Tab-separated table of C-alpha atoms in Angstrom:
chain	number	residue	atom	x	y	z
A	1	MET	CA	42.689	-79.577	127.190
A	2	THR	CA	44.018	-76.254	128.457
A	3	LEU	CA	44.521	-73.429	125.946
A	4	GLN	CA	48.383	-73.907	125.872
A	5	GLU	CA	47.885	-77.652	125.176
A	6	GLN	CA	45.442	-76.684	122.356
A	7	ILE	CA	48.022	-74.233	120.971
A	8	ARG	CA	50.687	-76.872	121.082
A	9	SER	CA	48.562	-79.454	119.354
A	10	ASN	CA	47.847	-76.857	116.753
A	11	ARG	CA	51.582	-76.229	116.256
A	12	LEU	CA	52.106	-79.829	115.757
A	13	ARG	CA	49.363	-80.098	113.320
A	14	SER	CA	50.888	-77.039	111.431
A	15	THR	CA	54.074	-78.908	111.134
A	16	ILE	CA	52.447	-82.089	109.857
A	17	VAL	CA	50.300	-80.000	107.327
A	18	ILE	CA	53.382	-78.235	106.041
A	19	PHE	CA	55.202	-81.644	105.603
A	20	GLY	CA	51.911	-82.844	103.960
A	21	PHE	CA	51.977	-80.125	101.466
A	22	ALA	CA	55.758	-80.384	100.898
A	23	LEU	CA	55.073	-84.131	100.113
A	24	LEU	CA	52.274	-83.196	97.712
A	25	LEU	CA	54.433	-80.551	96.210
A	26	GLY	CA	57.097	-83.409	95.784
A	27	VAL	CA	54.472	-85.590	94.049
A	28	VAL	CA	53.507	-82.730	91.573
A	29	GLY	CA	57.147	-82.068	90.886
A	30	GLY	CA	57.715	-85.754	90.276
A	31	LEU	CA	54.763	-85.998	87.923
A	32	ILE	CA	56.160	-83.104	85.958
A	33	GLY	CA	59.459	-85.001	85.835
A	34	VAL	CA	57.693	-88.218	84.637
A	35	ILE	CA	55.647	-86.400	81.926
A	36	PHE	CA	58.378	-84.130	80.629
A	37	ASN	CA	61.801	-84.697	82.002
A	38	LEU	CA	63.601	-84.809	85.252
A	39	SER	CA	65.374	-81.491	85.069
A	40	LEU	CA	62.172	-79.611	84.439
A	41	GLY	CA	60.581	-81.284	87.478
A	42	ILE	CA	63.460	-80.030	89.583
A	43	VAL	CA	63.310	-76.526	88.160
A	44	ALA	CA	59.435	-76.460	89.025
A	45	LEU	CA	60.205	-77.613	92.489
A	46	VAL	CA	63.092	-75.059	93.186
A	47	GLY	CA	60.760	-72.229	91.576
A	48	ALA	CA	57.818	-73.383	93.758
A	49	GLY	CA	60.037	-73.364	96.921
A	50	LEU	CA	61.292	-69.834	96.200
A	51	TYR	CA	57.740	-68.601	95.454
A	52	ALA	CA	56.470	-70.068	98.671
A	53	ILE	CA	59.295	-68.382	100.760
A	54	PHE	CA	58.603	-65.059	99.034
A	55	ALA	CA	54.809	-65.515	99.753
A	56	ILE	CA	55.429	-66.273	103.442
A	57	LEU	CA	57.612	-63.239	103.952
A	58	SER	CA	55.044	-60.907	102.254
A	59	SER	CA	51.788	-62.670	103.505
A	60	ARG	CA	50.982	-59.815	105.810
A	61	ARG	CA	50.908	-57.312	103.045
A	62	MET	CA	49.351	-59.786	100.645
A	63	VAL	CA	46.446	-60.494	102.930
A	64	ALA	CA	45.844	-56.730	103.652
A	65	GLY	CA	45.811	-56.267	99.786
A	66	MET	CA	43.493	-59.092	99.045
A	67	THR	CA	40.960	-58.063	101.791
A	68	ARG	CA	41.399	-54.372	101.092
A	69	ALA	CA	41.891	-53.777	104.800
A	70	GLN	CA	43.102	-50.131	105.687
A	71	GLU	CA	45.155	-49.185	108.626
A	72	ILE	CA	43.665	-46.539	110.962
A	73	GLY	CA	45.283	-43.706	112.853
A	74	PRO	CA	46.416	-44.100	116.285
A	75	ASP	CA	43.485	-41.785	117.526
A	76	ASP	CA	40.865	-43.112	115.344
A	77	LEU	CA	38.064	-45.257	116.510
A	78	LYS	CA	39.266	-45.449	120.094
A	79	PRO	CA	36.180	-47.382	121.433
A	80	LEU	CA	36.817	-50.089	118.851
A	81	ARG	CA	40.483	-50.300	119.938
A	82	ARG	CA	39.318	-50.523	123.514
A	83	VAL	CA	37.024	-53.485	122.820
A	84	VAL	CA	39.814	-55.269	120.976
A	85	GLU	CA	42.171	-54.564	123.982
A	86	ASN	CA	39.701	-55.928	126.581
A	87	VAL	CA	39.065	-59.019	124.378
A	88	SER	CA	42.813	-59.678	123.959
A	89	ILE	CA	43.486	-59.370	127.667
A	90	ALA	CA	40.703	-61.826	128.508
A	91	ALA	CA	42.205	-64.201	125.900
A	92	GLY	CA	45.544	-63.714	127.595
A	93	LEU	CA	47.275	-62.626	124.378
A	94	PRO	CA	50.695	-61.201	124.900
A	95	VAL	CA	49.890	-58.058	122.722
A	96	THR	CA	46.846	-56.623	121.492
A	97	PRO	CA	46.534	-56.932	117.678
A	98	ASP	CA	46.071	-53.927	115.488
A	99	VAL	CA	42.810	-53.126	113.968
A	100	ARG	CA	42.223	-52.555	110.215
A	101	ILE	CA	38.976	-51.436	108.602
A	102	VAL	CA	37.559	-52.854	105.400
A	103	ASP	CA	35.138	-50.405	103.725
A	104	ASP	CA	32.371	-52.915	102.742
A	105	PRO	CA	28.726	-52.873	103.698
A	106	ALA	CA	28.833	-56.737	104.398
A	107	PRO	CA	29.364	-57.538	108.053
A	108	ASN	CA	32.413	-59.694	108.448
A	109	ALA	CA	35.807	-59.889	110.219
A	110	PHE	CA	39.170	-61.674	109.863
A	111	ALA	CA	42.432	-62.209	111.530
A	112	ALA	CA	45.774	-62.292	109.910
A	113	GLY	CA	49.494	-62.487	110.666
A	114	LEU	CA	51.920	-65.386	111.336
A	115	ARG	CA	52.670	-64.568	115.058
A	116	PRO	CA	50.430	-62.987	117.719
A	117	GLN	CA	53.054	-60.083	117.877
A	118	THR	CA	52.475	-59.301	114.207
A	119	SER	CA	48.785	-60.112	113.907
A	120	TYR	CA	46.006	-57.751	113.063
A	121	LEU	CA	42.283	-57.970	112.907
A	122	GLY	CA	40.280	-56.770	110.011
A	123	VAL	CA	36.739	-55.562	110.448
A	124	THR	CA	34.275	-54.218	107.815
A	125	THR	CA	32.314	-51.098	108.299
A	126	GLY	CA	29.314	-53.226	107.774
A	127	LEU	CA	30.085	-55.240	110.878
A	128	LEU	CA	30.310	-52.150	112.892
A	129	ARG	CA	26.999	-50.847	111.470
A	130	THR	CA	25.261	-54.125	112.149
A	131	MET	CA	26.413	-55.363	115.422
A	132	PRO	CA	25.639	-54.138	118.886
A	133	LYS	CA	28.572	-54.087	121.264
A	134	ARG	CA	27.970	-57.379	122.800
A	135	GLU	CA	27.889	-59.276	119.579
A	136	LEU	CA	30.764	-57.226	118.092
A	137	GLU	CA	32.727	-58.319	121.117
A	138	ALA	CA	31.861	-61.974	120.460
A	139	VAL	CA	33.030	-61.670	116.739
A	140	LEU	CA	36.248	-60.103	117.745
A	141	GLY	CA	36.595	-62.888	120.363
A	142	HIS	CA	36.262	-65.284	117.535
A	143	GLU	CA	39.076	-63.604	115.673
A	144	VAL	CA	41.293	-63.157	118.654
A	145	SER	CA	40.783	-66.921	119.261
A	146	HIS	CA	42.136	-67.666	115.809
A	147	VAL	CA	45.263	-65.548	116.662
A	148	ARG	CA	45.688	-67.223	120.105
A	149	ASN	CA	45.220	-70.795	118.621
A	150	ARG	CA	47.819	-70.046	115.890
A	151	ASP	CA	45.035	-70.646	113.297
A	152	THR	CA	46.112	-67.705	111.376
A	153	TYR	CA	49.687	-69.190	111.037
A	154	LEU	CA	48.504	-72.526	110.004
A	155	MET	CA	45.907	-71.149	107.537
A	156	THR	CA	48.359	-68.710	105.983
A	157	MET	CA	50.829	-71.651	105.457
A	158	ALA	CA	48.074	-73.840	104.087
A	159	THR	CA	46.822	-71.130	101.702
A	160	ILE	CA	50.462	-70.521	100.252
A	161	PHE	CA	51.118	-74.056	99.759
A	162	ALA	CA	47.732	-74.788	98.139
A	163	GLY	CA	48.363	-71.802	95.896
A	164	VAL	CA	51.849	-72.933	94.876
A	165	ILE	CA	50.609	-76.530	94.033
A	166	ALA	CA	47.714	-75.081	92.064
A	167	LEU	CA	50.063	-72.803	90.159
A	168	ILE	CA	52.704	-75.485	89.251
A	169	ALA	CA	49.973	-78.103	88.359
A	170	ASP	CA	48.424	-75.492	86.231
A	171	ILE	CA	51.653	-74.558	84.467
A	172	GLY	CA	52.407	-78.220	83.855
A	173	PHE	CA	48.942	-78.815	82.526
A	174	ARG	CA	49.152	-75.929	80.073
A	175	MET	CA	52.604	-77.174	78.847
A	176	LEU	CA	50.950	-80.443	78.247
A	177	ILE	CA	48.273	-79.039	76.110
A	178	PHE	CA	50.205	-76.371	74.233
A	179	GLY	CA	53.735	-77.775	74.198
A	180	GLY	CA	53.196	-81.441	73.520
A	181	GLY	CA	55.875	-82.203	76.075
A	182	GLY	CA	57.811	-85.435	75.946
A	183	ARG	CA	54.924	-87.909	75.831
A	184	GLY	CA	55.794	-91.100	74.335
A	185	ARG	CA	59.343	-90.377	74.194
A	186	ARG	CA	60.032	-93.412	76.296
A	187	GLY	CA	58.484	-96.555	74.921
A	188	GLY	CA	55.699	-98.127	77.014
A	189	GLY	CA	55.428	-94.940	79.198
A	190	ALA	CA	52.089	-94.079	77.805
A	191	LEU	CA	50.129	-95.526	80.871
A	192	ILE	CA	52.424	-93.970	83.252
A	193	ALA	CA	52.096	-90.590	81.444
A	194	ILE	CA	48.262	-90.919	81.644
A	195	LEU	CA	48.301	-91.713	85.312
A	196	ALA	CA	50.689	-88.802	85.846
A	197	VAL	CA	48.333	-86.331	83.850
A	198	VAL	CA	45.461	-87.514	86.072
A	199	GLY	CA	47.521	-86.985	89.199
A	200	LEU	CA	48.502	-83.459	87.922
A	201	ILE	CA	44.804	-82.582	87.412
A	202	LEU	CA	43.903	-83.996	90.964
A	203	ALA	CA	46.774	-82.554	93.016
A	204	PRO	CA	45.231	-79.003	93.272
A	205	TYR	CA	41.956	-80.503	94.535
A	206	ALA	CA	43.633	-82.552	97.188
A	207	ALA	CA	45.496	-79.472	98.384
A	208	MET	CA	42.228	-77.480	98.409
A	209	LEU	CA	40.439	-80.272	100.348
A	210	LEU	CA	43.233	-80.365	102.944
A	211	ARG	CA	42.979	-76.631	103.317
A	212	MET	CA	39.121	-76.553	103.659
A	213	SER	CA	39.002	-79.355	106.112
A	214	LEU	CA	41.526	-77.794	108.367
A	215	SER	CA	39.594	-74.521	108.100
A	216	ARG	CA	36.224	-75.768	109.058
A	217	ARG	CA	37.095	-77.524	112.356
A	218	ARG	CA	38.953	-74.420	113.388
A	219	GLU	CA	35.694	-72.235	113.042
A	220	PHE	CA	34.007	-74.366	115.695
A	221	LEU	CA	36.936	-74.056	117.913
A	222	ALA	CA	37.154	-70.262	117.593
A	223	ASP	CA	33.370	-70.026	118.256
A	224	ALA	CA	33.950	-71.977	121.375
A	225	GLY	CA	37.029	-69.814	122.176
A	226	SER	CA	35.044	-66.727	121.883
A	227	ALA	CA	32.287	-68.000	124.203
A	228	GLU	CA	35.005	-69.107	126.714
A	229	ILE	CA	36.968	-65.807	126.587
A	230	LEU	CA	33.801	-63.653	127.026
A	231	ASN	CA	31.924	-66.321	129.136
A	232	ASP	CA	28.977	-65.593	126.975
A	233	PRO	CA	28.226	-68.243	124.343
A	234	GLU	CA	24.856	-66.612	123.620
A	235	ALA	CA	26.491	-63.520	122.309
A	236	MET	CA	28.484	-65.466	119.712
A	237	ALA	CA	25.377	-67.242	118.760
A	238	LEU	CA	23.399	-64.062	118.434
A	239	ALA	CA	26.212	-62.611	116.241
A	240	LEU	CA	26.182	-65.597	113.971
A	241	ARG	CA	22.383	-65.378	113.590
A	242	ARG	CA	22.680	-61.687	112.684
A	243	LEU	CA	25.304	-62.681	110.077
A	244	GLN	CA	22.896	-65.369	108.716
A	245	GLU	CA	20.097	-62.761	108.402
A	246	ASP	CA	22.240	-60.371	106.519
A	247	THR	CA	22.484	-61.223	102.868
A	248	THR	CA	25.121	-58.794	101.605
A	249	THR	CA	28.423	-60.421	100.576
A	250	ILE	CA	31.861	-58.929	100.445
A	251	LYS	CA	32.474	-56.975	97.235
A	252	TYR	CA	36.022	-58.042	96.777
A	253	ALA	CA	35.792	-61.605	97.922
A	254	ASP	CA	39.065	-63.200	96.920
A	255	ALA	CA	38.815	-66.938	97.323
A	256	ALA	CA	42.326	-67.287	98.424
A	257	VAL	CA	41.578	-65.641	101.630
A	258	ALA	CA	37.968	-66.961	102.156
A	259	HIS	CA	38.826	-69.042	105.229
A	260	LEU	CA	40.153	-66.044	107.114
A	261	TRP	CA	36.681	-64.454	107.484
A	262	VAL	CA	34.293	-65.140	110.417
A	263	GLU	CA	31.652	-65.963	107.835
A	264	SER	CA	32.305	-67.229	104.414
A	265	PRO	CA	32.557	-64.072	102.375
A	266	THR	CA	31.588	-65.818	99.039
A	267	SER	CA	27.966	-65.909	97.751
A	268	ARG	CA	27.376	-69.661	97.948
A	269	VAL	CA	24.201	-68.913	99.678
A	270	GLU	CA	22.464	-72.168	99.749
A	271	SER	CA	25.129	-74.277	101.406
A	272	GLU	CA	26.085	-71.553	103.749
A	273	ARG	CA	22.638	-71.130	105.051
A	274	GLY	CA	22.064	-74.645	105.977
A	275	GLY	CA	21.794	-76.524	102.818
A	276	VAL	CA	23.076	-80.206	102.767
A	277	ASN	CA	24.596	-80.479	99.278
A	278	PHE	CA	27.446	-82.885	99.941
A	279	LEU	CA	29.552	-81.981	97.003
A	280	SER	CA	29.363	-78.147	97.395
A	281	GLY	CA	29.887	-78.686	101.156
A	282	LEU	CA	33.082	-80.407	100.659
A	283	PHE	CA	34.765	-77.326	99.310
A	284	ASP	CA	33.324	-74.914	101.848
A	285	THR	CA	35.718	-73.067	104.017
A	286	HIS	CA	33.176	-72.668	106.781
A	287	PRO	CA	30.564	-75.008	108.359
A	288	PRO	CA	26.990	-73.879	107.895
A	289	LEU	CA	26.053	-71.145	110.327
A	290	ASP	CA	23.086	-73.228	111.488
A	291	ARG	CA	25.516	-75.896	112.740
A	292	ARG	CA	27.806	-73.458	114.381
A	293	ILE	CA	24.785	-71.857	116.174
A	294	ALA	CA	23.500	-75.256	117.177
A	295	ALA	CA	26.960	-76.230	118.645
A	296	LEU	CA	26.852	-73.041	120.781
A	297	GLU	CA	23.368	-73.602	122.000
A	298	GLU	CA	24.182	-77.222	122.965
A	299	ALA	CA	27.351	-76.155	124.846
A	300	GLY	CA	25.848	-73.149	126.558
A	301	GLY	CA	22.471	-74.730	127.307
A	302	PHE	CA	20.296	-71.982	125.858
A	303	ARG	CA	17.983	-71.407	122.905
A	304	LEU	CA	18.308	-68.205	120.796
A	305	PRO	CA	15.203	-66.192	120.760
A	306	ALA	CA	13.211	-65.931	117.470
A	307	GLU	CA	13.868	-62.303	117.390
A	308	LEU	CA	17.204	-60.667	117.572
A	309	PRO	CA	17.539	-57.876	120.145
A	310	ALA	CA	17.146	-54.438	118.526
A	311	ASP	CA	20.138	-52.875	120.178
A	312	GLU	CA	22.081	-49.903	118.848
A	313	PRO	CA	24.911	-50.925	116.577
A	314	PHE	CA	28.359	-50.141	117.640
A	315	ALA	CA	28.885	-47.707	114.902
A	316	THR	CA	26.679	-45.236	116.736
A	317	GLU	CA	29.145	-45.204	119.624
A	318	LEU	CA	31.943	-44.740	117.236
A	319	GLY	CA	30.122	-41.759	115.542
A	320	LEU	CA	30.203	-43.543	112.185
A	321	THR	CA	27.282	-42.766	109.985
B	1	MET	CA	66.049	-111.713	134.329
B	2	LEU	CA	62.486	-110.953	132.975
B	3	TRP	CA	61.816	-109.255	136.356
B	4	LEU	CA	64.718	-107.031	135.912
B	5	TRP	CA	63.438	-105.981	132.578
B	6	ILE	CA	60.018	-105.202	133.889
B	7	LEU	CA	61.596	-103.286	136.810
B	8	ILE	CA	63.675	-101.199	134.379
B	9	GLY	CA	60.598	-100.611	132.282
B	10	VAL	CA	58.516	-99.390	135.263
B	11	VAL	CA	61.282	-97.057	136.383
B	12	VAL	CA	61.674	-95.597	132.774
B	13	LEU	CA	57.880	-95.084	132.579
B	14	LEU	CA	57.882	-93.404	135.980
B	15	LEU	CA	60.724	-91.138	134.859
B	16	VAL	CA	58.907	-90.116	131.741
B	17	VAL	CA	55.675	-89.343	133.697
B	18	LEU	CA	57.764	-87.406	136.215
B	19	VAL	CA	59.515	-85.258	133.652
B	20	TYR	CA	56.406	-84.641	131.488
B	21	GLY	CA	54.294	-83.883	134.683
B	22	TYR	CA	56.889	-81.598	136.080
B	23	ASN	CA	57.208	-79.624	132.861
B	24	ARG	CA	53.401	-79.484	132.605
B	25	LEU	CA	53.096	-78.001	136.048
B	26	VAL	CA	55.798	-75.492	135.480
B	27	ARG	CA	54.005	-74.349	132.412
B	28	LEU	CA	50.723	-74.091	134.016
B	29	ARG	CA	52.157	-72.115	137.007
B	30	GLN	CA	53.931	-69.803	134.569
B	31	GLU	CA	50.577	-69.152	132.986
B	32	VAL	CA	49.027	-68.355	136.374
B	33	ASN	CA	51.946	-65.926	136.926
B	34	THR	CA	51.364	-64.222	133.565
B	35	GLY	CA	47.670	-63.939	134.309
B	36	TRP	CA	48.302	-62.363	137.671
B	37	ALA	CA	50.748	-59.901	136.175
B	38	ASN	CA	47.984	-58.839	133.731
B	39	ILE	CA	45.630	-58.160	136.663
B	40	ASP	CA	48.311	-56.369	138.659
B	41	VAL	CA	49.024	-53.965	135.743
B	42	GLN	CA	45.315	-52.922	135.576
B	43	LEU	CA	45.035	-52.667	139.477
B	44	GLN	CA	48.158	-50.502	139.420
B	45	ARG	CA	46.766	-48.351	136.706
B	46	ARG	CA	43.573	-47.949	138.740
B	47	THR	CA	45.301	-46.925	141.919
B	48	ASP	CA	47.394	-44.376	139.885
B	49	LEU	CA	44.175	-42.687	138.663
B	50	ILE	CA	42.639	-42.221	142.003
B	51	PRO	CA	44.689	-39.266	143.504
B	52	ASN	CA	44.063	-37.298	140.318
B	53	LEU	CA	40.376	-38.038	140.595
B	54	VAL	CA	40.204	-37.000	144.284
B	55	GLU	CA	42.076	-33.781	143.598
B	56	THR	CA	39.630	-32.954	140.702
B	57	VAL	CA	36.557	-33.649	142.762
B	58	ARG	CA	38.077	-31.680	145.757
B	59	GLY	CA	38.498	-28.646	143.592
B	60	TYR	CA	34.667	-28.433	143.118
B	61	ALA	CA	33.370	-30.160	146.239
B	62	ALA	CA	35.834	-29.397	149.020
B	63	HIS	CA	33.543	-30.298	151.990
B	64	GLU	CA	32.820	-33.869	150.937
B	65	ARG	CA	35.784	-34.831	153.188
B	66	GLU	CA	34.371	-38.227	154.337
B	67	THR	CA	33.902	-39.528	150.709
B	68	PHE	CA	37.547	-38.605	149.852
B	69	ASP	CA	38.906	-40.334	152.982
B	70	GLU	CA	36.879	-43.412	152.190
B	71	VAL	CA	38.237	-43.506	148.609
B	72	THR	CA	41.761	-42.970	149.832
B	73	ARG	CA	41.448	-45.669	152.564
B	74	ALA	CA	40.030	-48.199	149.860
B	75	ARG	CA	42.961	-47.381	147.646
B	76	THR	CA	45.532	-47.997	150.399
B	77	ALA	CA	43.870	-51.224	151.186
B	78	LEU	CA	44.124	-52.329	147.578
B	79	GLN	CA	47.811	-51.424	147.605
B	80	GLN	CA	48.529	-53.428	150.741
B	81	ALA	CA	46.480	-56.535	149.721
B	82	GLY	CA	48.818	-59.424	149.698
B	83	THR	CA	46.867	-62.232	148.107
B	84	PRO	CA	44.643	-62.414	144.962
B	85	ALA	CA	41.531	-63.072	147.071
B	86	ALA	CA	42.393	-60.110	149.359
B	87	ALA	CA	43.152	-57.908	146.417
B	88	ALA	CA	39.775	-58.954	144.907
B	89	VAL	CA	38.014	-57.924	148.085
B	90	ALA	CA	39.851	-54.619	148.364
B	91	ASP	CA	39.238	-53.960	144.677
B	92	ALA	CA	35.540	-54.466	145.200
B	93	GLY	CA	35.756	-52.044	148.165
B	94	LEU	CA	37.364	-49.482	145.943
B	95	THR	CA	34.617	-49.898	143.350
B	96	ALA	CA	31.991	-49.378	146.138
B	97	ALA	CA	33.864	-46.155	147.406
B	98	LEU	CA	34.183	-44.798	143.912
B	99	GLY	CA	30.410	-45.342	143.285
B	100	ARG	CA	29.760	-43.177	146.258
B	101	LEU	CA	32.181	-40.548	145.001
B	102	PHE	CA	30.575	-40.509	141.514
B	103	ALA	CA	27.148	-40.316	143.254
B	104	VAL	CA	28.302	-37.201	145.188
B	105	ALA	CA	29.603	-35.762	141.990
B	106	GLU	CA	26.149	-35.806	140.633
B	107	ALA	CA	25.246	-32.904	142.812
B	108	TYR	CA	27.913	-30.648	141.329
B	109	PRO	CA	26.878	-29.678	137.763
B	110	GLU	CA	30.243	-27.793	137.158
B	111	LEU	CA	32.245	-30.863	138.145
B	112	LYS	CA	30.196	-33.133	135.992
B	113	ALA	CA	30.864	-30.754	132.948
B	114	SER	CA	34.656	-30.664	133.584
B	115	LYS	CA	36.578	-32.237	130.891
B	116	ASN	CA	39.200	-33.445	133.243
B	117	PHE	CA	36.640	-35.313	135.395
B	118	LEU	CA	34.890	-36.898	132.330
B	119	GLU	CA	38.199	-38.202	131.039
B	120	LEU	CA	39.190	-39.601	134.378
B	121	GLN	CA	35.771	-41.198	134.702
B	122	GLU	CA	36.165	-42.833	131.284
B	123	GLU	CA	39.707	-44.101	132.098
B	124	LEU	CA	38.352	-45.649	135.278
B	125	THR	CA	35.459	-47.387	133.498
B	126	ASP	CA	37.897	-48.724	130.953
B	127	THR	CA	40.299	-49.983	133.767
B	128	GLU	CA	37.283	-51.761	135.469
B	129	ASP	CA	36.473	-53.427	132.234
B	130	LYS	CA	40.072	-54.460	131.750
B	131	ILE	CA	40.270	-55.852	135.247
B	132	SER	CA	37.373	-57.997	134.746
B	133	ALA	CA	38.830	-59.160	131.343
B	134	ALA	CA	42.209	-60.050	132.999
B	135	ARG	CA	40.347	-61.718	135.807
B	136	ARG	CA	38.574	-64.085	133.401
B	137	TYR	CA	41.987	-65.069	131.920
B	138	TYR	CA	43.657	-65.403	135.368
B	139	ASN	CA	40.827	-67.539	136.755
B	140	ALA	CA	40.894	-69.741	133.826
B	141	THR	CA	44.711	-70.315	134.350
B	142	VAL	CA	44.137	-70.882	138.007
B	143	MET	CA	41.482	-73.450	137.433
B	144	ALA	CA	43.868	-75.310	134.926
B	145	LEU	CA	46.653	-75.396	137.588
B	146	ASN	CA	44.422	-76.353	140.475
B	147	THR	CA	42.811	-79.192	138.473
B	148	ALA	CA	46.195	-80.566	137.385
B	149	ILE	CA	47.626	-80.496	140.873
B	150	GLN	CA	44.656	-82.377	142.321
B	151	SER	CA	44.293	-85.005	139.712
B	152	PHE	CA	46.219	-88.307	139.335
B	153	PRO	CA	48.987	-88.838	138.395
B	154	TRP	CA	50.138	-85.180	138.486
B	155	LEU	CA	49.395	-84.987	142.150
B	156	LEU	CA	52.356	-87.285	142.782
B	157	VAL	CA	54.631	-84.823	141.196
B	158	ALA	CA	52.950	-81.704	142.552
B	159	GLY	CA	53.392	-82.697	146.241
B	160	PRO	CA	57.110	-83.419	146.349
B	161	PHE	CA	58.042	-80.520	144.029
B	162	GLY	CA	56.020	-77.937	146.055
B	163	PHE	CA	53.310	-77.019	143.434
B	164	LYS	CA	50.573	-75.401	145.342
B	165	ALA	CA	46.966	-74.624	144.488
B	166	ARG	CA	46.489	-70.898	143.783
B	167	GLU	CA	43.824	-68.442	144.824
B	168	PHE	CA	41.145	-67.180	142.407
B	169	PHE	CA	40.766	-63.408	141.937
B	170	SER	CA	37.279	-63.372	143.435
B	171	ALA	CA	35.600	-61.362	146.105
B	172	GLU	CA	33.254	-64.304	146.910
B	173	GLY	CA	35.832	-66.769	148.081
B	174	ASP	CA	37.114	-69.695	145.942
B	175	THR	CA	34.245	-69.860	143.498
B	176	ALA	CA	35.309	-71.465	140.248
B	177	PRO	CA	34.189	-69.585	137.134
B	178	PRO	CA	31.500	-71.559	135.184
B	179	GLU	CA	32.979	-73.839	132.715
B	180	VAL	CA	31.986	-73.734	129.011
B	181	SER	CA	32.946	-76.973	127.332
B	182	PHE	CA	32.435	-77.813	123.736
B	183	ALA	CA	32.265	-81.060	121.871
B	184	ALA	CA	32.450	-79.669	118.371
């Protein structure tokens, strides 16, 4: 599969996902209609649709807000911009994404934006202070792959839809508890109402599962993309190992954008570091780092050394202290 | 009657393969062109930096004529290179000539301390990095096109419509870049 074909299959998948979410949204609206009354279901659906459109339009700013990523001036951190430029050229992106900085000691990075032209990469100061140039390039290659594969588009859509479904299911559920609703108004509808309530409770989880499963496969693809762009699978594996050894987590980890980061920013340490708890694994946004490293080792035909190279972190070159 | 239907079916199938294959090859060729444009931009930027560099060095080390001429010749060769492979060879030649120029510059402390010289040196290093980045992408697109053209059934489409295999941007002849494949 060439890159372009991969991108096209991703676009197709995006369309399917969006329809899937729309369907799920329809089900939730229908359930509200069944439990309460039809017009309330319609109102909920229209409201949800408007909210989704608003969220899509403002997603760029919302992500920046949720990740606390700061824009940098045109002359700041030139060496970092250069690295991003080189990686983007090697990936064949039409434009170089902007770089934004997250002031956080945890090493991590993310990509955001609906189109490559409006995309930007977020990099934590911790990443710059931890990674030497070679590994930083690999991490940026991973993020650039997300942009190139249109993962950022798909994941932004998935996040918004999952959020909308969770929101109206939650509202419906609260109305059920506090408002009493129209239960039992129709004779013999009790069973249907119970089923509908169960459906209402389960819908957000279905949406979340859908989002997570999409996200995890994409991480492997982006790791592979980085290895291919830089022709250096070992660098990506080294970077992942370094992330694994680091135990700090992002201070303002917002679960809604968890899937955007190169490493899961939340503190679910056990599963992230190679645990096999099936249930907790189900809701992970990222596959365990061990599995990602193993996939790279297998594809590249190498074994990581036990000791990480003690190279100067890139922050020294940038003059960050 | 049955034979007629089978015949129609086969013709329709062939048409579908033809249209799909043609579009796919056009797309791949377009990617190669984009990839080449990316390299060309950087090569252009590199040749644009050379006269400035030569002038700067000449200001401090006027009698190193031979080295200047060599760099200028290498630059002209790069400008005149007609094919990707020739451009790659000329580019390697320019890198070698520049290496000698920078080696000569080592002997002139004043030159080495000059801000202008340092900036040019940094720009050139950056351009070299970008050329190698653009080369990785270009060679990958060439590989995809060449593989498609040589494999069944696309080769049936490639021949009649004049799709040709393209050259790699590589100084060592047509060496394919090592492929990294993943089964994740």
